[in-house]
Amino acid sequence: RQTIGAVDAKEFVKLPRQRGVKFLPFTQKEAAGALGLNFHNQEDACVAAGALRENRNYIVTRNVRDFSRSPVAALRPATLLRKLKAHC
């Protein structure tokens, strides 16, 4: 909320219904896949493994730097909003 502002934060929360944004489940397959990724933080590795397994375009996070080794591109919420608005 501090990074993108209150109005953008509320808009971001509405995205799943408006834009078909999907939040991914986490299973043992993602946990196993995460072990093969070269991350310093296993929680981040689990997120990247789930996004990779589901063939997602982006990981949306305020902490993009932690995903520099991710096989799936990481974007800040504000960047995703700009991309979505540009395609309207």
Tab-separated table of N, CA and C in Angstrom:
chain	number	residue	atom	x	y	z
A	1	ARG	N	0.818	-1.185	0.000
A	1	ARG	CA	0.000	0.000	0.000
A	1	ARG	C	0.863	1.251	0.000
A	2	GLN	N	1.949	1.211	0.712
A	2	GLN	CA	2.847	2.353	0.743
A	2	GLN	C	3.527	2.560	-0.610
A	3	THR	N	3.808	1.480	-1.310
A	3	THR	CA	4.529	1.566	-2.568
A	3	THR	C	3.657	2.083	-3.704
A	4	ILE	N	2.413	1.622	-3.797
A	4	ILE	CA	1.595	1.974	-4.953
A	4	ILE	C	0.458	2.929	-4.619
A	5	GLY	N	0.219	3.238	-3.361
A	5	GLY	CA	-0.838	4.172	-2.984
A	5	GLY	C	-2.152	3.461	-2.714
A	6	ALA	N	-2.978	4.070	-1.916
A	6	ALA	CA	-4.230	3.450	-1.475
A	6	ALA	C	-5.174	3.163	-2.638
A	7	VAL	N	-5.293	4.078	-3.576
A	7	VAL	CA	-6.217	3.881	-4.701
A	7	VAL	C	-5.749	2.717	-5.562
A	8	ASP	N	-4.465	2.689	-5.911
A	8	ASP	CA	-3.951	1.587	-6.708
A	8	ASP	C	-4.026	0.260	-5.965
A	9	ALA	N	-3.815	0.267	-4.657
A	9	ALA	CA	-3.897	-0.965	-3.876
A	9	ALA	C	-5.306	-1.539	-3.948
A	10	LYS	N	-6.307	-0.694	-3.838
A	10	LYS	CA	-7.701	-1.167	-3.928
A	10	LYS	C	-7.985	-1.704	-5.325
A	11	GLU	N	-7.454	-1.042	-6.340
A	11	GLU	CA	-7.639	-1.502	-7.712
A	11	GLU	C	-6.960	-2.862	-7.915
A	12	PHE	N	-5.784	-3.021	-7.339
A	12	PHE	CA	-5.054	-4.276	-7.474
A	12	PHE	C	-5.830	-5.439	-6.855
A	13	VAL	N	-6.475	-5.190	-5.726
A	13	VAL	CA	-7.245	-6.236	-5.055
A	13	VAL	C	-8.426	-6.680	-5.914
A	14	LYS	N	-8.953	-5.812	-6.744
A	14	LYS	CA	-10.092	-6.136	-7.616
A	14	LYS	C	-9.680	-6.927	-8.856
A	15	LEU	N	-8.397	-6.996	-9.152
A	15	LEU	CA	-7.930	-7.634	-10.376
A	15	LEU	C	-8.405	-9.065	-10.592
A	16	PRO	N	-8.427	-9.916	-9.582
A	16	PRO	CA	-8.839	-11.293	-9.855
A	16	PRO	C	-10.194	-11.378	-10.553
A	17	ARG	N	-11.144	-10.589	-10.142
A	17	ARG	CA	-12.456	-10.636	-10.782
A	17	ARG	C	-12.458	-9.948	-12.138
A	18	GLN	N	-11.758	-8.852	-12.265
A	18	GLN	CA	-11.824	-8.045	-13.471
A	18	GLN	C	-10.942	-8.547	-14.605
A	19	ARG	N	-9.804	-9.106	-14.295
A	19	ARG	CA	-8.811	-9.427	-15.326
A	19	ARG	C	-8.457	-10.902	-15.424
A	20	GLY	N	-9.113	-11.735	-14.688
A	20	GLY	CA	-8.786	-13.145	-14.749
A	20	GLY	C	-7.468	-13.502	-14.090
A	21	VAL	N	-7.008	-12.667	-13.154
A	21	VAL	CA	-5.785	-12.970	-12.422
A	21	VAL	C	-6.058	-14.187	-11.549
A	22	LYS	N	-5.137	-15.116	-11.544
A	22	LYS	CA	-5.331	-16.358	-10.807
A	22	LYS	C	-4.275	-16.496	-9.721
A	23	PHE	N	-4.715	-16.804	-8.521
A	23	PHE	CA	-3.800	-17.108	-7.432
A	23	PHE	C	-3.605	-18.617	-7.420
A	24	LEU	N	-2.359	-19.047	-7.330
A	24	LEU	CA	-2.038	-20.457	-7.501
A	24	LEU	C	-2.074	-21.242	-6.201
A	25	PRO	N	-2.494	-22.508	-6.288
A	25	PRO	CA	-2.402	-23.379	-5.114
A	25	PRO	C	-0.950	-23.809	-4.908
A	26	PHE	N	-0.644	-24.258	-3.719
A	26	PHE	CA	0.693	-24.754	-3.423
A	26	PHE	C	0.583	-26.215	-3.017
A	27	THR	N	1.293	-27.080	-3.735
A	27	THR	CA	1.227	-28.517	-3.487
A	27	THR	C	2.637	-29.072	-3.249
A	28	GLN	N	2.700	-30.363	-3.024
A	28	GLN	CA	4.004	-31.009	-2.841
A	28	GLN	C	4.844	-30.933	-4.108
A	29	LYS	N	4.203	-30.854	-5.284
A	29	LYS	CA	4.964	-30.721	-6.529
A	29	LYS	C	5.748	-29.406	-6.551
A	30	GLU	N	5.114	-28.336	-6.107
A	30	GLU	CA	5.825	-27.059	-6.046
A	30	GLU	C	6.956	-27.125	-5.029
A	31	ALA	N	6.705	-27.765	-3.897
A	31	ALA	CA	7.741	-27.888	-2.862
A	31	ALA	C	8.946	-28.658	-3.408
A	32	ALA	N	8.693	-29.739	-4.127
A	32	ALA	CA	9.786	-30.513	-4.711
A	32	ALA	C	10.510	-29.709	-5.785
A	33	GLY	N	9.755	-28.979	-6.614
A	33	GLY	CA	10.371	-28.153	-7.650
A	33	GLY	C	11.215	-27.043	-7.068
A	34	ALA	N	10.789	-26.521	-5.937
A	34	ALA	CA	11.525	-25.430	-5.295
A	34	ALA	C	12.910	-25.867	-4.846
A	35	LEU	N	13.042	-27.118	-4.490
A	35	LEU	CA	14.344	-27.620	-4.035
A	35	LEU	C	15.388	-27.557	-5.148
A	36	GLY	N	14.945	-27.624	-6.399
A	36	GLY	CA	15.866	-27.589	-7.522
A	36	GLY	C	16.234	-26.187	-7.988
A	37	LEU	N	15.587	-25.170	-7.434
A	37	LEU	CA	15.887	-23.794	-7.815
A	37	LEU	C	16.985	-23.225	-6.919
A	38	ASN	N	17.789	-22.365	-7.469
A	38	ASN	CA	18.921	-21.803	-6.733
A	38	ASN	C	18.529	-20.482	-6.066
A	39	PHE	N	17.777	-20.578	-4.970
A	39	PHE	CA	17.315	-19.410	-4.228
A	39	PHE	C	17.951	-19.400	-2.845
A	40	HIS	N	18.129	-18.211	-2.302
A	40	HIS	CA	18.605	-18.088	-0.924
A	40	HIS	C	17.471	-18.344	0.060
A	41	ASN	N	16.240	-18.069	-0.367
A	41	ASN	CA	15.066	-18.173	0.502
A	41	ASN	C	14.127	-19.229	-0.067
A	42	GLN	N	13.863	-20.273	0.696
A	42	GLN	CA	13.018	-21.359	0.197
A	42	GLN	C	11.563	-20.936	-0.018
A	43	GLU	N	11.066	-19.974	0.733
A	43	GLU	CA	9.701	-19.500	0.500
A	43	GLU	C	9.592	-18.862	-0.884
A	44	ASP	N	10.574	-18.056	-1.257
A	44	ASP	CA	10.584	-17.458	-2.588
A	44	ASP	C	10.736	-18.530	-3.662
A	45	ALA	N	11.558	-19.530	-3.387
A	45	ALA	CA	11.728	-20.637	-4.334
A	45	ALA	C	10.410	-21.369	-4.550
A	46	CYS	N	9.623	-21.514	-3.498
A	46	CYS	CA	8.318	-22.172	-3.622
A	46	CYS	C	7.370	-21.358	-4.505
A	47	VAL	N	7.398	-20.052	-4.348
A	47	VAL	CA	6.564	-19.179	-5.186
A	47	VAL	C	6.985	-19.315	-6.651
A	48	ALA	N	8.282	-19.257	-6.908
A	48	ALA	CA	8.790	-19.374	-8.277
A	48	ALA	C	8.462	-20.737	-8.879
A	49	ALA	N	8.590	-21.793	-8.099
A	49	ALA	CA	8.284	-23.143	-8.591
A	49	ALA	C	6.810	-23.267	-8.963
A	50	GLY	N	5.930	-22.690	-8.158
A	50	GLY	CA	4.498	-22.733	-8.472
A	50	GLY	C	4.176	-21.956	-9.733
A	51	ALA	N	4.778	-20.806	-9.887
A	51	ALA	CA	4.544	-19.990	-11.086
A	51	ALA	C	5.080	-20.703	-12.327
A	52	LEU	N	6.227	-21.333	-12.207
A	52	LEU	CA	6.812	-22.068	-13.321
A	52	LEU	C	5.938	-23.259	-13.702
A	53	ARG	N	5.521	-24.008	-12.718
A	53	ARG	CA	4.693	-25.194	-12.970
A	53	ARG	C	3.385	-24.828	-13.661
A	54	GLU	N	2.817	-23.704	-13.283
A	54	GLU	CA	1.540	-23.269	-13.855
A	54	GLU	C	1.718	-22.413	-15.109
A	55	ASN	N	2.970	-22.297	-15.563
A	55	ASN	CA	3.272	-21.560	-16.794
A	55	ASN	C	2.763	-20.122	-16.750
A	56	ARG	N	3.016	-19.441	-15.638
A	56	ARG	CA	2.572	-18.051	-15.446
A	56	ARG	C	3.564	-17.079	-16.062
A	57	ASN	N	3.063	-15.926	-16.430
A	57	ASN	CA	3.908	-14.898	-17.034
A	57	ASN	C	4.704	-14.113	-16.003
A	58	TYR	N	4.105	-13.896	-14.835
A	58	TYR	CA	4.733	-13.031	-13.840
A	58	TYR	C	4.490	-13.536	-12.420
A	59	ILE	N	5.393	-13.150	-11.544
A	59	ILE	CA	5.203	-13.227	-10.107
A	59	ILE	C	5.029	-11.776	-9.665
A	60	VAL	N	3.962	-11.477	-8.956
A	60	VAL	CA	3.710	-10.114	-8.506
A	60	VAL	C	4.135	-9.999	-7.049
A	61	THR	N	5.096	-9.113	-6.810
A	61	THR	CA	5.678	-8.963	-5.478
A	61	THR	C	6.281	-7.574	-5.324
A	62	ARG	N	6.304	-7.092	-4.108
A	62	ARG	CA	7.014	-5.835	-3.849
A	62	ARG	C	8.509	-6.073	-3.701
A	63	ASN	N	8.888	-7.323	-3.587
A	63	ASN	CA	10.281	-7.683	-3.335
A	63	ASN	C	10.903	-8.338	-4.576
A	64	VAL	N	10.941	-7.616	-5.674
A	64	VAL	CA	11.416	-8.130	-6.960
A	64	VAL	C	12.859	-8.639	-6.873
A	65	ARG	N	13.669	-7.964	-6.106
A	65	ARG	CA	15.097	-8.330	-6.004
A	65	ARG	C	15.277	-9.784	-5.552
A	66	ASP	N	14.410	-10.276	-4.687
A	66	ASP	CA	14.546	-11.651	-4.206
A	66	ASP	C	14.249	-12.686	-5.289
A	67	PHE	N	13.668	-12.246	-6.392
A	67	PHE	CA	13.317	-13.169	-7.469
A	67	PHE	C	14.230	-13.015	-8.675
A	68	SER	N	15.409	-12.462	-8.471
A	68	SER	CA	16.339	-12.252	-9.587
A	68	SER	C	16.778	-13.577	-10.219
A	69	ARG	N	16.724	-14.656	-9.490
A	69	ARG	CA	17.107	-15.973	-10.015
A	69	ARG	C	15.902	-16.779	-10.494
A	70	SER	N	14.743	-16.192	-10.479
A	70	SER	CA	13.517	-16.895	-10.837
A	70	SER	C	13.414	-17.142	-12.344
A	71	PRO	N	12.927	-18.313	-12.722
A	71	PRO	CA	12.686	-18.572	-14.143
A	71	PRO	C	11.435	-17.834	-14.656
A	72	VAL	N	10.656	-17.279	-13.742
A	72	VAL	CA	9.468	-16.490	-14.089
A	72	VAL	C	9.736	-15.045	-13.665
A	73	ALA	N	9.472	-14.112	-14.561
A	73	ALA	CA	9.740	-12.696	-14.275
A	73	ALA	C	8.920	-12.209	-13.084
A	74	ALA	N	9.544	-11.388	-12.255
A	74	ALA	CA	8.860	-10.791	-11.103
A	74	ALA	C	8.602	-9.317	-11.382
A	75	LEU	N	7.389	-8.879	-11.066
A	75	LEU	CA	6.983	-7.488	-11.256
A	75	LEU	C	6.437	-6.932	-9.958
A	76	ARG	N	6.628	-5.642	-9.762
A	76	ARG	CA	5.967	-4.951	-8.644
A	76	ARG	C	4.496	-4.756	-9.002
A	77	PRO	N	3.613	-4.673	-8.012
A	77	PRO	CA	2.186	-4.480	-8.294
A	77	PRO	C	1.914	-3.270	-9.195
A	78	ALA	N	2.593	-2.159	-8.949
A	78	ALA	CA	2.369	-0.956	-9.761
A	78	ALA	C	2.764	-1.193	-11.219
A	79	THR	N	3.810	-1.966	-11.439
A	79	THR	CA	4.242	-2.274	-12.806
A	79	THR	C	3.198	-3.127	-13.508
A	80	LEU	N	2.647	-4.098	-12.802
A	80	LEU	CA	1.594	-4.926	-13.394
A	80	LEU	C	0.380	-4.076	-13.740
A	81	LEU	N	-0.004	-3.174	-12.852
A	81	LEU	CA	-1.143	-2.303	-13.135
A	81	LEU	C	-0.899	-1.482	-14.399
A	82	ARG	N	0.287	-0.932	-14.546
A	82	ARG	CA	0.606	-0.155	-15.748
A	82	ARG	C	0.519	-1.022	-16.993
A	83	LYS	N	1.035	-2.248	-16.924
A	83	LYS	CA	0.973	-3.154	-18.072
A	83	LYS	C	-0.485	-3.468	-18.441
A	84	LEU	N	-1.293	-3.741	-17.436
A	84	LEU	CA	-2.694	-4.062	-17.696
A	84	LEU	C	-3.451	-2.880	-18.267
A	85	LYS	N	-3.190	-1.699	-17.740
A	85	LYS	CA	-3.854	-0.497	-18.255
A	85	LYS	C	-3.439	-0.210	-19.690
A	86	ALA	N	-2.194	-0.498	-20.021
A	86	ALA	CA	-1.699	-0.252	-21.375
A	86	ALA	C	-2.362	-1.167	-22.401
A	87	HIS	N	-2.869	-2.297	-21.951
A	87	HIS	CA	-3.503	-3.262	-22.863
A	87	HIS	C	-5.009	-3.156	-22.884
A	88	CYS	N	-5.556	-2.124	-22.283
A	88	CYS	CA	-7.015	-1.943	-22.273
A	88	CYS	C	-7.483	-1.270	-23.541
